[in-house]
Amino acid sequence: MVEKTEDAPVGAVPEDANQHCPGTEAEQAGKASACEGCPNQQICATAPKGPDPDLVAIEERMRTVKHKILVLSGKGGVGKSTFAAQLSFALAGLDKQIGLLDIDICGPSIPKMLGLEGQEIHQSNLGWSPVYVEDNLGVMSIGFMLPDPDEAVIWRGPRKNGLIKQFVKDVDWGDLDYLVVDAPPGTSDEHISIMQYLKASNVDGAIIVTTPQEVSLIDVRKEINFCKKVGIKVLGVVENMSELRQQLESAEFKSVDAQGEEQDVTNEVLDVLKSHAPHLLSSFVATSVFYGGAGGAEKMCKQIKVPFLGRIPLDPKLGKAADEGRSCFGDRDCSASAAALRTVINRILSVTEKGAGVSV
C-alpha cells in the first residue's frame, strides 16, 4: 500500500501515474514511495525538478523566435532527421530566418545532413553562435562539439538535460521566423526537457513522422499520447517512405534465372524503351515498400482525429542529398520527392501562420 501524500502535486500528473503522485516537477518525483512501480518513475526521477530559475532566461531568449516546431517520431529509422533538415532548407528558401536545433544527443545526424561536418561552435558576448549554412539558416548540435564524429556519446539523463537547456538558453539565435527542433525517437528525457524549457514560450506544436508500417504506427500513437500528456498540439502526421519512387531512366533492371543467378538487363530495357516508347523514360517507377502499402498513417489520423499532412516517397536521390548535406529543392534529380515535400511544407506553413493545429 502506498502512503498518502497530503500536499498538492507539483507540476503535471500523467494519466497513468500511481495514486498520490507527487507531480512531475516535485523534488520527490520518481523517488517517493507513491512512485514505486509507476511506468513514469525513471523519467520523473531524472527530469529537472522544482521551479527552474533559468526558465526566465530561456523565455527571454525565445522572445525573438516567432514559431517553434518539434519534429518527433515514435521510433528510429523513419526519416525524421531527413525531414527536419529538408523542412529547414525549404523554409530558408522562402527567405525566412530559420534555426535548426538538434537535441538528439546520442545520435546527432543534423550536421552531416546540412553539410556542416567538422564545423565548431563559437562564443561571443551574446552566447554561443549557431553554425550557419546560409545567412538565414543556423544550426546547433552536439555534433559540433565532438572531437571525433565517430565518438559515442554515453551520457545519463541529467547531463543531456543540461546541454539541451544550454541550447535554448545560451545560444544566440537572434530573430527567427522558425526554430525547428529535431528530437530523438521515442518519449524520453530529451522530450520532457525541451517541453519544460519551452513551455512558457508558446510552442506551435509537433510534427510526427512515421512510415506506413504498422509497427511504426503503434509507436506514433504513443507519441501522440505523449503530446497529450505534456500539453503540446499535434500539427500533423507525415507518412514518410510511403512508396519507393524513382525516375524510370535512373532505375536498374535485373533478371533472375531458375538457379537464382542475377543478370543486369538495364541497358537492354532502356534501349527498348528509347526505341519504342521514349516518352515513358521521364515517368516514375513506384512500388510499395511495406506490407499493405501507403495510407496507414492517413487512416490512423482519421481514427484519432489528428491532421494528416501528406505522404513523402522513398526516393534514393533524396537519400543522396541528405548524405551530401544539401537541399533536394531545385535539384532535378530529386523531383520524385521534392514535390511531395513542398505539399507537406505548405500545409505546415498554413497551419502555423494561421495559429491552427489540433490539441489532442
Coordinates of C-alpha atoms in Angstrom, one line a residue:
M1 CA 0.0 0.0 0.0
V2 CA 1.4 3.4 -0.9
E3 CA 1.4 6.0 1.8
K4 CA -0.8 9.0 1.3
T5 CA 0.6 12.3 0.3
E6 CA -1.3 15.3 1.7
D7 CA 0.5 18.0 -0.3
A8 CA -0.9 19.0 -3.7
P9 CA 1.1 17.6 -6.6
V10 CA 3.8 19.9 -8.1
G11 CA 3.6 20.1 -11.9
A12 CA 1.7 17.8 -14.2
V13 CA 0.4 14.4 -13.2
P14 CA 0.5 11.8 -16.0
E15 CA -2.8 10.0 -16.7
D16 CA -1.2 6.6 -16.0
A17 CA 0.5 7.7 -12.7
N18 CA 0.1 6.0 -9.4
Q19 CA -2.3 7.3 -6.8
H20 CA -0.9 10.2 -4.7
C21 CA 1.6 11.1 -7.5
P22 CA 3.8 14.0 -6.2
G23 CA 3.8 15.6 -9.6
T24 CA 6.5 15.5 -12.3
E25 CA 8.3 18.7 -11.0
A26 CA 8.3 17.8 -7.3
E27 CA 11.6 17.2 -5.6
Q28 CA 10.5 13.6 -4.8
A29 CA 9.2 12.9 -8.3
G30 CA 10.3 9.3 -9.2
K31 CA 11.7 8.8 -5.7
A32 CA 8.7 8.9 -3.3
S33 CA 7.0 5.7 -2.1
A34 CA 4.0 6.6 -4.2
C35 CA 6.2 6.3 -7.3
E36 CA 7.1 2.6 -6.8
G37 CA 6.1 0.6 -9.8
C38 CA 4.8 3.7 -11.8
P39 CA 5.6 3.4 -15.5
N40 CA 6.9 7.0 -15.4
Q41 CA 9.2 6.5 -12.5
Q42 CA 12.5 6.5 -14.3
I43 CA 11.7 9.5 -16.4
C44 CA 10.4 11.5 -13.5
A45 CA 13.5 10.7 -11.4
T46 CA 15.9 12.1 -13.9
A47 CA 13.9 15.1 -15.2
P48 CA 14.5 18.6 -13.8
K49 CA 12.7 19.3 -10.6
G50 CA 11.1 22.3 -9.0
P51 CA 10.9 25.9 -10.2
D52 CA 13.9 26.5 -12.5
P53 CA 15.4 29.9 -12.3
D54 CA 16.8 29.5 -15.8
L55 CA 13.2 29.4 -17.3
V56 CA 13.0 33.2 -17.2
A57 CA 16.3 33.5 -19.2
I58 CA 15.0 30.9 -21.7
E59 CA 11.7 32.7 -22.1
E60 CA 13.6 35.9 -22.7
R61 CA 15.9 34.3 -25.3
M62 CA 12.9 32.7 -27.1
R63 CA 11.0 36.0 -27.4
T64 CA 12.7 36.7 -30.7
V65 CA 11.5 33.4 -32.2
K66 CA 8.1 33.6 -33.8
H67 CA 7.4 29.9 -34.4
K68 CA 8.7 26.8 -32.6
I69 CA 8.1 23.3 -34.1
L70 CA 9.2 19.9 -32.7
V71 CA 9.8 17.1 -35.2
L72 CA 9.1 13.8 -33.4
S73 CA 8.9 10.1 -34.3
G74 CA 7.7 7.1 -32.4
K75 CA 10.7 5.0 -33.5
G76 CA 14.0 5.4 -35.2
G77 CA 14.7 4.9 -38.9
V78 CA 11.6 6.6 -40.3
G79 CA 13.5 9.6 -41.8
K80 CA 12.7 12.2 -39.1
S81 CA 16.0 14.0 -39.3
T82 CA 16.0 14.0 -43.1
F83 CA 12.5 15.6 -42.9
A84 CA 13.7 18.2 -40.3
A85 CA 16.7 19.1 -42.5
Q86 CA 14.7 19.4 -45.7
L87 CA 11.9 21.4 -43.9
S88 CA 14.6 23.8 -42.7
F89 CA 16.1 24.1 -46.2
A90 CA 12.7 24.8 -47.6
L91 CA 11.7 27.5 -45.1
A92 CA 15.1 29.2 -45.5
G93 CA 14.5 29.1 -49.3
L94 CA 11.3 31.1 -48.7
D95 CA 13.6 33.9 -47.3
K96 CA 12.6 33.1 -43.7
Q97 CA 15.1 33.2 -40.8
I98 CA 15.5 29.6 -39.6
G99 CA 17.2 27.9 -36.7
L100 CA 17.6 24.1 -36.6
L101 CA 18.2 22.6 -33.2
D102 CA 19.3 19.0 -32.9
I103 CA 18.6 17.6 -29.5
D104 CA 19.4 14.0 -30.4
I105 CA 22.3 13.9 -28.1
C106 CA 23.4 10.3 -28.7
G107 CA 22.8 10.2 -32.4
P108 CA 23.4 13.7 -33.9
S109 CA 23.0 13.4 -37.7
I110 CA 21.9 17.0 -38.5
P111 CA 25.5 18.4 -39.1
K112 CA 26.0 15.8 -41.9
M113 CA 22.6 16.4 -43.4
L114 CA 23.3 20.2 -43.5
G115 CA 26.8 19.8 -44.9
L116 CA 28.4 21.1 -41.7
E117 CA 30.6 18.2 -40.6
G118 CA 33.8 19.4 -39.0
Q119 CA 32.4 22.8 -38.0
E120 CA 32.8 24.2 -34.5
I121 CA 30.7 26.4 -32.2
H122 CA 32.0 29.9 -31.5
Q123 CA 31.2 32.0 -28.5
S124 CA 30.6 35.8 -28.3
N125 CA 29.4 38.1 -25.5
L126 CA 25.9 37.3 -26.6
G127 CA 26.3 33.5 -26.1
W128 CA 27.0 30.5 -28.4
S129 CA 26.7 31.3 -32.1
P130 CA 24.9 28.8 -34.3
V131 CA 26.8 27.3 -37.2
Y132 CA 25.4 28.8 -40.4
V133 CA 24.6 27.1 -43.7
E134 CA 23.4 30.4 -45.2
D135 CA 22.9 33.8 -43.6
N136 CA 19.3 32.8 -42.8
L137 CA 19.8 29.1 -41.7
G138 CA 21.6 28.5 -38.4
V139 CA 22.2 25.1 -36.8
M140 CA 23.1 23.9 -33.3
S141 CA 24.0 20.3 -32.4
I142 CA 26.3 18.4 -30.0
G143 CA 27.9 17.1 -33.2
F144 CA 29.8 20.3 -33.4
M145 CA 31.3 19.6 -30.0
L146 CA 32.7 16.2 -30.6
P147 CA 36.4 15.9 -31.4
D148 CA 35.7 12.8 -33.5
P149 CA 32.4 12.3 -35.4
D150 CA 32.6 8.5 -34.6
E151 CA 32.8 9.1 -30.9
A152 CA 29.9 7.7 -28.9
V153 CA 28.1 10.0 -26.5
I154 CA 27.4 7.9 -23.4
W155 CA 25.5 10.3 -21.1
R156 CA 22.9 9.9 -18.4
G157 CA 19.7 12.0 -18.3
P158 CA 20.9 14.9 -16.2
R159 CA 23.8 15.7 -18.4
K160 CA 21.7 15.5 -21.6
N161 CA 19.1 17.8 -19.9
G162 CA 21.8 20.3 -19.0
L163 CA 23.1 20.6 -22.6
I164 CA 19.6 20.9 -24.0
K165 CA 19.0 23.8 -21.6
Q166 CA 22.2 25.5 -22.8
F167 CA 21.0 25.1 -26.4
V168 CA 17.8 27.1 -25.7
K169 CA 19.2 29.5 -23.0
D170 CA 22.8 30.3 -24.2
V171 CA 22.6 30.1 -28.0
D172 CA 22.2 33.5 -29.7
W173 CA 19.5 32.5 -32.1
G174 CA 18.7 36.1 -32.9
D175 CA 15.4 37.0 -34.7
L176 CA 13.9 33.8 -36.1
D177 CA 10.7 33.1 -38.1
Y178 CA 11.0 29.4 -37.2
L179 CA 13.0 27.2 -34.8
V180 CA 12.8 23.6 -35.9
V181 CA 13.7 21.1 -33.1
D182 CA 14.8 17.7 -34.3
A183 CA 14.2 15.3 -31.3
P184 CA 15.4 11.7 -30.9
P185 CA 12.9 8.9 -31.4
G186 CA 10.5 7.9 -28.6
T187 CA 9.4 9.8 -25.5
S188 CA 12.3 10.1 -23.1
D189 CA 14.3 12.7 -21.1
E190 CA 15.1 14.9 -24.1
H191 CA 11.4 15.3 -24.9
I192 CA 10.4 16.1 -21.4
S193 CA 13.2 18.6 -21.0
I194 CA 12.6 20.5 -24.2
M195 CA 8.9 20.9 -23.3
Q196 CA 9.7 22.1 -19.8
Y197 CA 12.2 24.6 -21.1
L198 CA 10.0 25.9 -23.9
K199 CA 6.5 25.6 -22.2
A200 CA 6.4 29.4 -21.4
S201 CA 7.4 30.5 -24.9
N202 CA 4.4 29.3 -26.9
V203 CA 5.5 26.2 -28.9
D204 CA 3.4 25.9 -32.1
G205 CA 3.3 22.1 -31.9
A206 CA 4.7 18.9 -33.1
I207 CA 5.1 17.2 -36.4
I208 CA 5.2 13.4 -36.1
V209 CA 7.0 11.4 -38.8
T210 CA 6.2 7.8 -39.5
T211 CA 6.3 5.1 -42.1
P212 CA 3.1 3.2 -43.3
Q213 CA 4.4 0.1 -41.3
E214 CA 2.0 -0.9 -38.5
V215 CA 5.0 -1.3 -36.1
S216 CA 5.8 2.4 -36.7
L217 CA 2.1 3.5 -36.4
I218 CA 1.8 1.8 -33.0
D219 CA 4.6 3.9 -31.7
V220 CA 3.1 7.0 -33.3
R221 CA 0.0 6.5 -31.2
K222 CA 2.3 6.5 -28.1
E223 CA 4.0 9.7 -29.4
I224 CA 0.6 11.4 -29.8
N225 CA -0.4 10.3 -26.3
F226 CA 2.8 11.9 -25.0
C227 CA 1.9 15.2 -26.7
K228 CA -1.4 15.0 -25.0
K229 CA 0.1 14.5 -21.5
V230 CA 2.6 17.4 -21.9
G231 CA 0.1 19.7 -23.5
I232 CA 1.5 20.2 -26.9
K233 CA -0.5 20.5 -30.1
V234 CA -0.1 17.9 -32.9
L235 CA 0.3 19.9 -36.1
G236 CA 0.0 16.8 -38.1
V237 CA 1.5 13.4 -39.1
V238 CA 3.7 12.9 -42.1
E239 CA 3.8 9.4 -43.8
N240 CA 7.4 9.0 -45.0
M241 CA 8.6 6.2 -47.3
S242 CA 5.0 5.8 -48.5
E243 CA 6.4 4.1 -51.6
L244 CA 9.6 3.7 -53.5
R245 CA 9.6 6.2 -56.3
Q246 CA 12.3 7.0 -58.9
Q247 CA 12.6 8.0 -62.5
L248 CA 12.4 5.1 -64.9
E249 CA 15.5 6.2 -66.7
S250 CA 17.5 6.1 -63.5
A251 CA 16.2 2.6 -62.4
E252 CA 18.2 -0.6 -62.7
F253 CA 16.6 -3.7 -64.1
K254 CA 17.6 -7.3 -63.2
S255 CA 16.6 -10.7 -64.4
V256 CA 16.9 -13.9 -62.3
D257 CA 17.2 -17.3 -63.8
A258 CA 15.9 -20.6 -62.3
Q259 CA 19.2 -21.1 -60.5
G260 CA 18.9 -17.7 -58.8
E261 CA 21.7 -16.2 -60.9
E262 CA 21.2 -12.4 -61.3
Q263 CA 21.8 -10.6 -64.5
D264 CA 21.8 -6.8 -65.2
V265 CA 19.4 -6.1 -68.1
T266 CA 19.2 -2.3 -67.5
N267 CA 20.7 -1.3 -70.9
E268 CA 18.5 -3.8 -72.8
V269 CA 15.3 -2.5 -71.2
L270 CA 16.3 1.2 -71.7
D271 CA 17.2 0.6 -75.3
V272 CA 13.8 -1.0 -76.0
L273 CA 12.1 2.0 -74.3
K274 CA 14.2 4.5 -76.2
S275 CA 13.3 2.8 -79.5
H276 CA 9.6 2.1 -78.9
A277 CA 8.4 4.4 -76.1
P278 CA 10.8 7.3 -75.5
H279 CA 8.1 9.4 -73.9
L280 CA 7.9 6.9 -71.0
L281 CA 11.5 7.4 -69.9
S282 CA 10.6 10.5 -67.8
S283 CA 7.9 8.5 -66.0
F284 CA 8.3 7.4 -62.4
V285 CA 8.5 3.8 -61.1
A286 CA 6.5 3.4 -57.9
T287 CA 6.1 0.4 -55.7
S288 CA 5.2 -0.3 -52.1
V289 CA 8.0 -0.8 -49.6
F290 CA 6.0 -2.0 -46.6
Y291 CA 3.3 -4.6 -46.4
G292 CA -0.1 -3.1 -47.0
G293 CA 1.3 -0.1 -48.9
A294 CA 0.7 3.6 -48.3
G295 CA -2.3 5.0 -46.5
G296 CA -1.8 3.6 -43.0
A297 CA -1.0 6.9 -41.4
E298 CA -3.9 8.7 -43.0
K299 CA -6.3 6.1 -41.8
M300 CA -4.9 6.3 -38.3
C301 CA -5.2 10.1 -38.3
K302 CA -8.9 9.8 -39.2
Q303 CA -9.5 7.4 -36.4
I304 CA -7.8 9.5 -33.7
K305 CA -8.8 12.9 -35.2
V306 CA -5.4 14.5 -35.9
P307 CA -4.3 16.2 -39.1
F308 CA -2.7 14.2 -41.8
L309 CA -0.1 16.4 -43.6
G310 CA 0.7 14.1 -46.6
R311 CA 2.9 11.4 -47.9
I312 CA 6.6 11.5 -49.0
P313 CA 8.0 8.7 -51.2
L314 CA 11.2 6.9 -50.5
D315 CA 13.5 8.5 -53.1
P316 CA 17.1 7.3 -53.5
K317 CA 18.0 10.8 -54.7
L318 CA 16.7 12.4 -51.5
G319 CA 18.8 10.0 -49.5
K320 CA 21.8 11.1 -51.6
A321 CA 21.0 14.8 -51.0
A322 CA 20.9 14.1 -47.2
D323 CA 24.2 12.2 -47.3
E324 CA 25.8 15.1 -49.2
G325 CA 24.3 17.7 -46.9
R326 CA 22.3 19.7 -49.4
S327 CA 18.7 20.7 -50.2
C328 CA 16.7 18.5 -52.5
F329 CA 14.8 21.5 -53.8
G330 CA 15.9 22.9 -57.1
D331 CA 17.6 19.6 -57.9
R332 CA 16.1 17.9 -60.9
D333 CA 17.3 14.5 -59.6
C334 CA 15.1 14.9 -56.5
S335 CA 11.9 15.6 -58.5
A336 CA 10.3 12.4 -57.2
S337 CA 10.3 13.6 -53.6
A338 CA 10.6 17.4 -53.8
A339 CA 7.0 17.9 -55.0
A340 CA 5.6 15.8 -52.1
L341 CA 7.8 17.6 -49.6
R342 CA 6.6 21.0 -50.9
T343 CA 3.0 19.9 -50.4
V344 CA 3.6 18.9 -46.8
I345 CA 5.6 22.0 -46.0
N346 CA 2.9 24.3 -47.5
R347 CA 0.4 22.7 -45.2
I348 CA 2.7 23.2 -42.2
L349 CA 3.1 26.9 -43.1
S350 CA -0.7 27.2 -43.5
V351 CA -1.2 25.7 -40.0
T352 CA 1.5 27.6 -38.1
E353 CA 0.9 31.0 -39.7
K354 CA -2.8 30.8 -39.0
G355 CA -2.2 29.6 -35.4
A356 CA -4.2 26.4 -36.1
G357 CA -3.4 22.9 -35.0
V358 CA -5.1 20.3 -33.0
S359 CA -4.8 20.0 -29.3
V360 CA -5.2 16.3 -28.5

